[in-house]
Coordinates of C-alpha atoms and ligand atoms in Angstrom, one line a residue:
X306 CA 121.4 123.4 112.0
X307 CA 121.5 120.2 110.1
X308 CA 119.3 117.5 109.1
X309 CA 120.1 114.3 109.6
X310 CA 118.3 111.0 107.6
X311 CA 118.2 107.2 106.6
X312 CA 118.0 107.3 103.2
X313 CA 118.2 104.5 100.7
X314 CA 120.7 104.6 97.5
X315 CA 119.7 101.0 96.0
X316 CA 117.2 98.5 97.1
X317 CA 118.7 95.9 98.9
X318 CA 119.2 93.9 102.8
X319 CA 118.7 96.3 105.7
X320 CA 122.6 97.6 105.3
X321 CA 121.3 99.9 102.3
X322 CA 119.9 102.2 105.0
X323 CA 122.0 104.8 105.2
X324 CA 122.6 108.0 107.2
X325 CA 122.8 111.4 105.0
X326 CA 122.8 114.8 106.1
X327 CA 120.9 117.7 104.5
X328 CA 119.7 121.1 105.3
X329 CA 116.7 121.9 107.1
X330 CA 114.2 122.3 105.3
X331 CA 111.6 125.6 105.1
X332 CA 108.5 125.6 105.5
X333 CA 106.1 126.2 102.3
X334 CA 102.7 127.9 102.2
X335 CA 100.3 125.5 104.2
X336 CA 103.2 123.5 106.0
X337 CA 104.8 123.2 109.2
X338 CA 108.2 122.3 110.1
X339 CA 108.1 119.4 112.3
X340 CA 110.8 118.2 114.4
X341 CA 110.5 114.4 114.6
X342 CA 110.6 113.0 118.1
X343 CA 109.9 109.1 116.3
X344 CA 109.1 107.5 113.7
X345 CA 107.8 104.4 113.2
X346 CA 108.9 101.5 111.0
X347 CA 105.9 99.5 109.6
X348 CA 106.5 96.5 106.9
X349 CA 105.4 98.6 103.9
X350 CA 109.1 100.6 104.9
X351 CA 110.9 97.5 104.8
X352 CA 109.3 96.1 101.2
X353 CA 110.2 99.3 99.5
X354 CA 113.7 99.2 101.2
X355 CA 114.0 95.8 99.6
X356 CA 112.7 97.0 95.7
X357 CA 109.4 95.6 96.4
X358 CA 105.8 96.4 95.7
X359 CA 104.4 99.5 93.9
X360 CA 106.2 102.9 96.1
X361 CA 109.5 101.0 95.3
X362 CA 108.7 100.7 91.4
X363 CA 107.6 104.6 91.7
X364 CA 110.5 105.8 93.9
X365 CA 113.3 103.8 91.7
X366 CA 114.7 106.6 89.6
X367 CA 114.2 108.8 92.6
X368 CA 116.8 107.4 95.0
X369 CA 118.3 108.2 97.3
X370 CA 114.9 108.0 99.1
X371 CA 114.1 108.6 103.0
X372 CA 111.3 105.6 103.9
X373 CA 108.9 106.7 107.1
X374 CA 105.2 107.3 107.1
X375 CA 104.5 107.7 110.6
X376 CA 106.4 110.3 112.5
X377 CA 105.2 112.8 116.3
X378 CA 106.9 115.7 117.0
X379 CA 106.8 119.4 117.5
X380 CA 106.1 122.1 115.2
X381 CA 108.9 124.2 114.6
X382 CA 108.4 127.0 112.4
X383 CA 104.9 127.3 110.6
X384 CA 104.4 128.3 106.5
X385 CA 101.9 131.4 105.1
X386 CA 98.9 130.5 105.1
X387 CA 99.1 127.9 107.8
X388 CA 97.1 128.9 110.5
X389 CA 96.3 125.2 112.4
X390 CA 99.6 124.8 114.4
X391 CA 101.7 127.0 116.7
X392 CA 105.1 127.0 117.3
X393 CA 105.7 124.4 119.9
X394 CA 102.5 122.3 119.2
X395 CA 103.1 118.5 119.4
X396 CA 101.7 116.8 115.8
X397 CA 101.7 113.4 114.6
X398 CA 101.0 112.1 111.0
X399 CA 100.7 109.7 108.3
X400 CA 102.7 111.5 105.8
X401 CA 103.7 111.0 102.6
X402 CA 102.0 108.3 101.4
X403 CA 102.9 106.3 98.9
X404 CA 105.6 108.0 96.9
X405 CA 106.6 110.4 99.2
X406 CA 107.4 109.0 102.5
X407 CA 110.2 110.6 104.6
X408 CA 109.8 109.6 107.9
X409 CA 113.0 109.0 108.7
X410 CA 114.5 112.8 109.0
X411 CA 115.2 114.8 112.2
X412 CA 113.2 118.0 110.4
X413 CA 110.2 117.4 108.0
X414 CA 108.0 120.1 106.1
X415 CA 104.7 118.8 106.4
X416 CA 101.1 119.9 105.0
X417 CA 99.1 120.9 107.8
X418 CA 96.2 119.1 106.7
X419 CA 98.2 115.7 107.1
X420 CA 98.6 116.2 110.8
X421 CA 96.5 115.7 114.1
X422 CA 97.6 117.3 117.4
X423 CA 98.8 115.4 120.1
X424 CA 96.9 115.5 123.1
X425 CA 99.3 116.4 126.4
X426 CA 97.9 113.2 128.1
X427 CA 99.5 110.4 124.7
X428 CA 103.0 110.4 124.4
X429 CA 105.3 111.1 121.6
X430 CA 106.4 107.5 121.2
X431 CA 102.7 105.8 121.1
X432 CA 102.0 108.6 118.3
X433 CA 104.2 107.8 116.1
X434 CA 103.3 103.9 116.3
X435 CA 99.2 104.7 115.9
X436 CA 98.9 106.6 112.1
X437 CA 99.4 103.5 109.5
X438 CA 98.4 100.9 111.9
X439 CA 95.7 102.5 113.2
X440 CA 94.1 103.8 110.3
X441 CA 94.5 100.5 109.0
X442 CA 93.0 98.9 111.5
X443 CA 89.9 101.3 112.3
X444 CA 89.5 101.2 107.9
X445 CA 89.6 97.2 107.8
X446 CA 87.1 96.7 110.4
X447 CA 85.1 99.7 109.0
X448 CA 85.0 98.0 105.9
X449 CA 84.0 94.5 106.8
X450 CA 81.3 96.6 108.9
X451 CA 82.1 95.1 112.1
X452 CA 79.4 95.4 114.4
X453 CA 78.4 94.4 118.4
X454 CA 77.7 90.7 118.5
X455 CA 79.8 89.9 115.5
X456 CA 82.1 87.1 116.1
X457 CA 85.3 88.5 114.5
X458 CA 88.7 86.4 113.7
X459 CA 91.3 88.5 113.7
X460 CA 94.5 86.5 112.0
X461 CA 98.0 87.8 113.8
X462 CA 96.2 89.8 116.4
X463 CA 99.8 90.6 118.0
X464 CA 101.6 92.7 115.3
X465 CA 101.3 96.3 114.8
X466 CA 97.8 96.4 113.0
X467 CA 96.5 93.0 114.8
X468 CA 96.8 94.7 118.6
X469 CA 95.0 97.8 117.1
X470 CA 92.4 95.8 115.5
X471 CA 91.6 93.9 118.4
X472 CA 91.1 96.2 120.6
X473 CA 89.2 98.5 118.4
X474 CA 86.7 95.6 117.7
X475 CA 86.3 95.1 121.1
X476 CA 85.7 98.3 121.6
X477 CA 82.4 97.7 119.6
X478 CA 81.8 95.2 121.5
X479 CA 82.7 92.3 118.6
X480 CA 83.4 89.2 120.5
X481 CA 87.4 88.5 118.9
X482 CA 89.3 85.4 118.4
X483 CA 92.9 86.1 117.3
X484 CA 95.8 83.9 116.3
X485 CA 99.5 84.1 117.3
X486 CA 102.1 82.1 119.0
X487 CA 102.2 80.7 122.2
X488 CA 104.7 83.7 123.2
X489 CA 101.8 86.2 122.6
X490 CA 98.7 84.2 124.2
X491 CA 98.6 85.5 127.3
X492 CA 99.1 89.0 126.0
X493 CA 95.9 89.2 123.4
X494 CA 94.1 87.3 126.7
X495 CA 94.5 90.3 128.5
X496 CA 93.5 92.8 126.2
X497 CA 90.3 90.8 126.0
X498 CA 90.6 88.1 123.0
X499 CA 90.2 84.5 122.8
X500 CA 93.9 83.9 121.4
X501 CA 94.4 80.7 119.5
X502 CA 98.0 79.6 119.3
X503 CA 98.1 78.8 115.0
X504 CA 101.3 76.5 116.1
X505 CA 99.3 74.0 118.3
X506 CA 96.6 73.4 114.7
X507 CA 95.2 75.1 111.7
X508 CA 92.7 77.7 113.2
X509 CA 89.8 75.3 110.9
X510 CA 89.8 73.0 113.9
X511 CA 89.4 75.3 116.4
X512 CA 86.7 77.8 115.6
X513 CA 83.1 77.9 113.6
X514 CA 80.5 80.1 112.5
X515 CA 82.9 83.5 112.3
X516 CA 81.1 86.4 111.1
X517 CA 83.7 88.5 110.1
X518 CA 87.8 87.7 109.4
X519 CA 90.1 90.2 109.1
X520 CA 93.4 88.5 107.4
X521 CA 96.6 90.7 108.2
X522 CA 98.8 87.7 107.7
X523 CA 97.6 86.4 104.0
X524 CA 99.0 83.2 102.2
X525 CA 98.1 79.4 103.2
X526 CA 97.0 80.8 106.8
X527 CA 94.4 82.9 105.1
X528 CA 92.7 80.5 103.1
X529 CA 92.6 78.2 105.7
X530 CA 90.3 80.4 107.9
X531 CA 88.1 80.7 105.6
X532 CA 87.4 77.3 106.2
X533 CA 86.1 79.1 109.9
X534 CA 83.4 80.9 108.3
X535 CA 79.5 81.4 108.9
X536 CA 77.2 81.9 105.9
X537 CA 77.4 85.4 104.7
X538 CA 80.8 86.2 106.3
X539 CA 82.6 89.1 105.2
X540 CA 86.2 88.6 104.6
X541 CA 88.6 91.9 104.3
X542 CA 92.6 90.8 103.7
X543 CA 95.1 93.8 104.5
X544 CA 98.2 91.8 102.6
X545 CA 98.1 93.0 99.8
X546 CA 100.4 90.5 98.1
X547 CA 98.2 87.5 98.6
X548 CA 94.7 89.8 98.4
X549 CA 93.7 88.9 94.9
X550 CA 93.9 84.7 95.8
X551 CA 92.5 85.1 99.1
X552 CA 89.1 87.2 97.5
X553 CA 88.9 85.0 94.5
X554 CA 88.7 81.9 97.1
X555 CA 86.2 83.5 99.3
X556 CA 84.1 84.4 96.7
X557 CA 84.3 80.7 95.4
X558 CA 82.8 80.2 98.8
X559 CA 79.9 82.9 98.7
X560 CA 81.8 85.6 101.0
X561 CA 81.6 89.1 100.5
X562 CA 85.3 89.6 100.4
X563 CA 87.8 92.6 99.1
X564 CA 91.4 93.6 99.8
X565 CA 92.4 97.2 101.5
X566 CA 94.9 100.2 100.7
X567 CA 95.3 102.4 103.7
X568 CA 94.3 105.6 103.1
X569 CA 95.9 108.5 105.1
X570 CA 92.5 110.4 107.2
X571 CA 93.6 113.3 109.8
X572 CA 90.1 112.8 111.5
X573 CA 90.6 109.0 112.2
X574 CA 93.8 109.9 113.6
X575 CA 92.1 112.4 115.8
X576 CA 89.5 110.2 116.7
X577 CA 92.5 107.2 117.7
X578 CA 94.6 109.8 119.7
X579 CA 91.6 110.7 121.7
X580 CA 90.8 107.0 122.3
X581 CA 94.5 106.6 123.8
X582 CA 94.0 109.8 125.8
X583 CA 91.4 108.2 127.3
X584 CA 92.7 104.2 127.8
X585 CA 90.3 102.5 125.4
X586 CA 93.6 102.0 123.1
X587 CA 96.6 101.0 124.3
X588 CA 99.7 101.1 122.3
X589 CA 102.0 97.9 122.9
X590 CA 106.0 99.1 121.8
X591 CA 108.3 96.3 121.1
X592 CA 111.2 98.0 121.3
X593 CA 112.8 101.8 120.4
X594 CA 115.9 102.0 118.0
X595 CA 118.1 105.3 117.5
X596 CA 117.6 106.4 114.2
X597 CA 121.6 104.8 113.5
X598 CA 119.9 101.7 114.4
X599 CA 117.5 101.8 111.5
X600 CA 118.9 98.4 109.8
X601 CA 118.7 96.9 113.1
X602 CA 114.9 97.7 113.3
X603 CA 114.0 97.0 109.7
X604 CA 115.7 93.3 110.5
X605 CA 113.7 93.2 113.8
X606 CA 110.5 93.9 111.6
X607 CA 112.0 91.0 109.3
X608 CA 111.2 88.3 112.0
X609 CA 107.2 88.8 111.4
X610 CA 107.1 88.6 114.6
X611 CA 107.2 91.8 116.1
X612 CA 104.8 92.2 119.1
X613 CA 102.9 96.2 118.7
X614 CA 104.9 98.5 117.5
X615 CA 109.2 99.0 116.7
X616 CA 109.9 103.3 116.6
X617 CA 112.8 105.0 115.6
X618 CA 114.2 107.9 118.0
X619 CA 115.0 110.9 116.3
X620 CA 117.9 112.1 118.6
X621 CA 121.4 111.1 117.5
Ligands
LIG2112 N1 97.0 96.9 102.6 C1 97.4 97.9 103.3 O1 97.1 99.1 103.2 C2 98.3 97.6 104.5 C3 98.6 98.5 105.5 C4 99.3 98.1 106.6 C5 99.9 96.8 106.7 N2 99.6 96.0 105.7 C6 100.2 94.6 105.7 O2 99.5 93.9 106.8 C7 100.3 92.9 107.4 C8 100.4 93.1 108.9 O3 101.1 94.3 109.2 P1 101.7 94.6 110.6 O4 102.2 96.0 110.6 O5 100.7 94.3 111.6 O6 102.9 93.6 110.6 P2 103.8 93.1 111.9 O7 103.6 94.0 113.0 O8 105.1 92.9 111.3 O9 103.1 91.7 112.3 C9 103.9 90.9 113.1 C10 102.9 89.9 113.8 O10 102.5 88.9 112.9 C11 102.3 87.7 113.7 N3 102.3 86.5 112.9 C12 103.3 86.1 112.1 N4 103.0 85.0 111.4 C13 101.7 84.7 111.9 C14 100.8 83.6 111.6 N5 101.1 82.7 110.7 N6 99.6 83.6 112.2 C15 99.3 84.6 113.1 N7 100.1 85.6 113.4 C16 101.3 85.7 112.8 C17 103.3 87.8 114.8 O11 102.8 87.2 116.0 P3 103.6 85.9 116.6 O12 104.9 86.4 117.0 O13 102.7 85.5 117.8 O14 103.7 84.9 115.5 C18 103.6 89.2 115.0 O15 103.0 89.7 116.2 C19 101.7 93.0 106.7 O16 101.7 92.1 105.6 C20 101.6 94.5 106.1 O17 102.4 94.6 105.0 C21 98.9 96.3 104.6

């Protein structure tokens, strides 16, 4: 049996993605082998493919180097000592993360304590596209302690982490605003959000007296939200490029205001499959590449405008 992968050689344009085979790997005491149905492709994966950012610095006498921190699948063959899984269970993880990654392989050894199972009622595909964004997410509201009557502004409410966070802070009953084009207004309306179209005028003229924002889109569009704020907001900016400006201004301003790492946690995971499972999240895919088409969805990612999530399938 072989193994195929999208490694990277050198940092560079999507066309440095490149297929490699390998053998299947075996299982080590405490992991599983995973057969990955998807992966997903989230912009940290397309950074690092570029040379960017800190896994990139890490991983650059390491190449070649397989990107991927989200991946589903079934369990395949289980390690000593790993007593969690079954043969045949269907698993879905953030794995690897920072340095590791690895996402991108048909057959993964994972440790069993960086999975959650897969409830029969989620499929494989909205699996794979919850881990990073949804723990990201779930820990960037958590953080800015979102809570019921909060008025939250939630910048780029459309991408991967922004249709997550929205619906998550309605789920506690925030009242959201959201900003995105006029492509994706009618979409955030009917998950529940006021959706403000940041083309038509700077989000400043439009809103007041937010309690809480939660940034994912950084830069110039940041700093003018803060403009939107109430006294005592509480700011939380996922970018993490643009993080230290964005807390330095809104603590010029008197906000309580701090930057994020995602950090991998099983039990959130668990906690987000269940909520699919049971319809209070619904997981929005933009589109599903082949795993030979992995340049074509790192340039799709690219745009910055992605709508949910964009998966790689496993099976070539
Ligand atoms: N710190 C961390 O641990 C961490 C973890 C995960 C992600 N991140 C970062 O968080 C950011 C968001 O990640 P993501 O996965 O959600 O990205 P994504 O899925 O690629 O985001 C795409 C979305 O951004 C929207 N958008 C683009 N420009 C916008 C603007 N000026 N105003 C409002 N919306 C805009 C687009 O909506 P329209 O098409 O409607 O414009 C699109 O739906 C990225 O910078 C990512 O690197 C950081």
């Amino acid at each position: 049996m072989e193994n195929k992968q999208v490694a990277i050689s050198n940092f560079g344009g999507p066309e440095v993605l490149v297929m490699q085979t390998t053998e299947v790997p075996q299982p080590k005491a405490g992991e599983v082998l995973v057969k990955v149905a998807f992966a997903s492709v989230n912009p940290i994966d397309v950074k690092t493919r570029a040379g960017l950012g800190w896994a990139a610095a890490q991983n650059k006498d390491k190449l070649p180097w397989v990107p991927g921190y989200d991946i589903s699948g079934r369990v395949m063959a289980t390690g000593e000592q790993a007593t969690r899984f079954v043969v045949g269970d269907n698993v879905a993880g953030f794995i690897g993360f920072p340095l590791q990654g690895g996402g991108y392989s048909q057959y993964i050894c994972v440790a069993e304590s960086e999975l959650s199972r897969v409830p029969d009622s989620v499929t494989l595909e909205a699996a794979a596209a919850l881990p990073v964004a949804g723990q990201t997410a779930a820990q960037a509201l958590n953080q800015a302690q979102v809570k019921e009557g909060d008025c939250v502004l939630i910048l780029a409410g459309a991408g991967g982490v922004g249709h997550l966070a929205v619906q998550i802070a309605l789920a506690a009953k925030a009242e959201v605003y959201t900003t995105c084009s006029e492509d994706n207004l009618d979409y955030l309306a009917t998950l529940g959000a006021h959706a403000i179209n940041y083309n038509f005028a700077p989000v400043s003229q439009r809103l007041e007296k937010i309690d809480v924002l939660i940034d994912l889109v950084g830069g110039d569009a940041a700093l003018d939200a803060l403009k939107c704020l109430s006294d005592n907001a509480r700011v939380v900016t996922v970018p993490t490029i643009t993080a230290e400006l964005i807390c330095e201004k809104a603590k010029l301003l008197g906000f309580e205001a701090s930057g994020i790492l995602v950090d991998p946690n099983p039990e959130q995971l668990d906690t987000m499959l269940y909520m699919v499972s049971v319809g209070l999240l619904k997981i929005e895919i933009f589109q599903v590449y082949p795993l030979t088409e992995a340049d074509k969805a790192h340039q799709q990612i690219e745009t910055g405008h992605t709508r949910g999530k964009v998966l790689l399938d496993m099976k070539c």
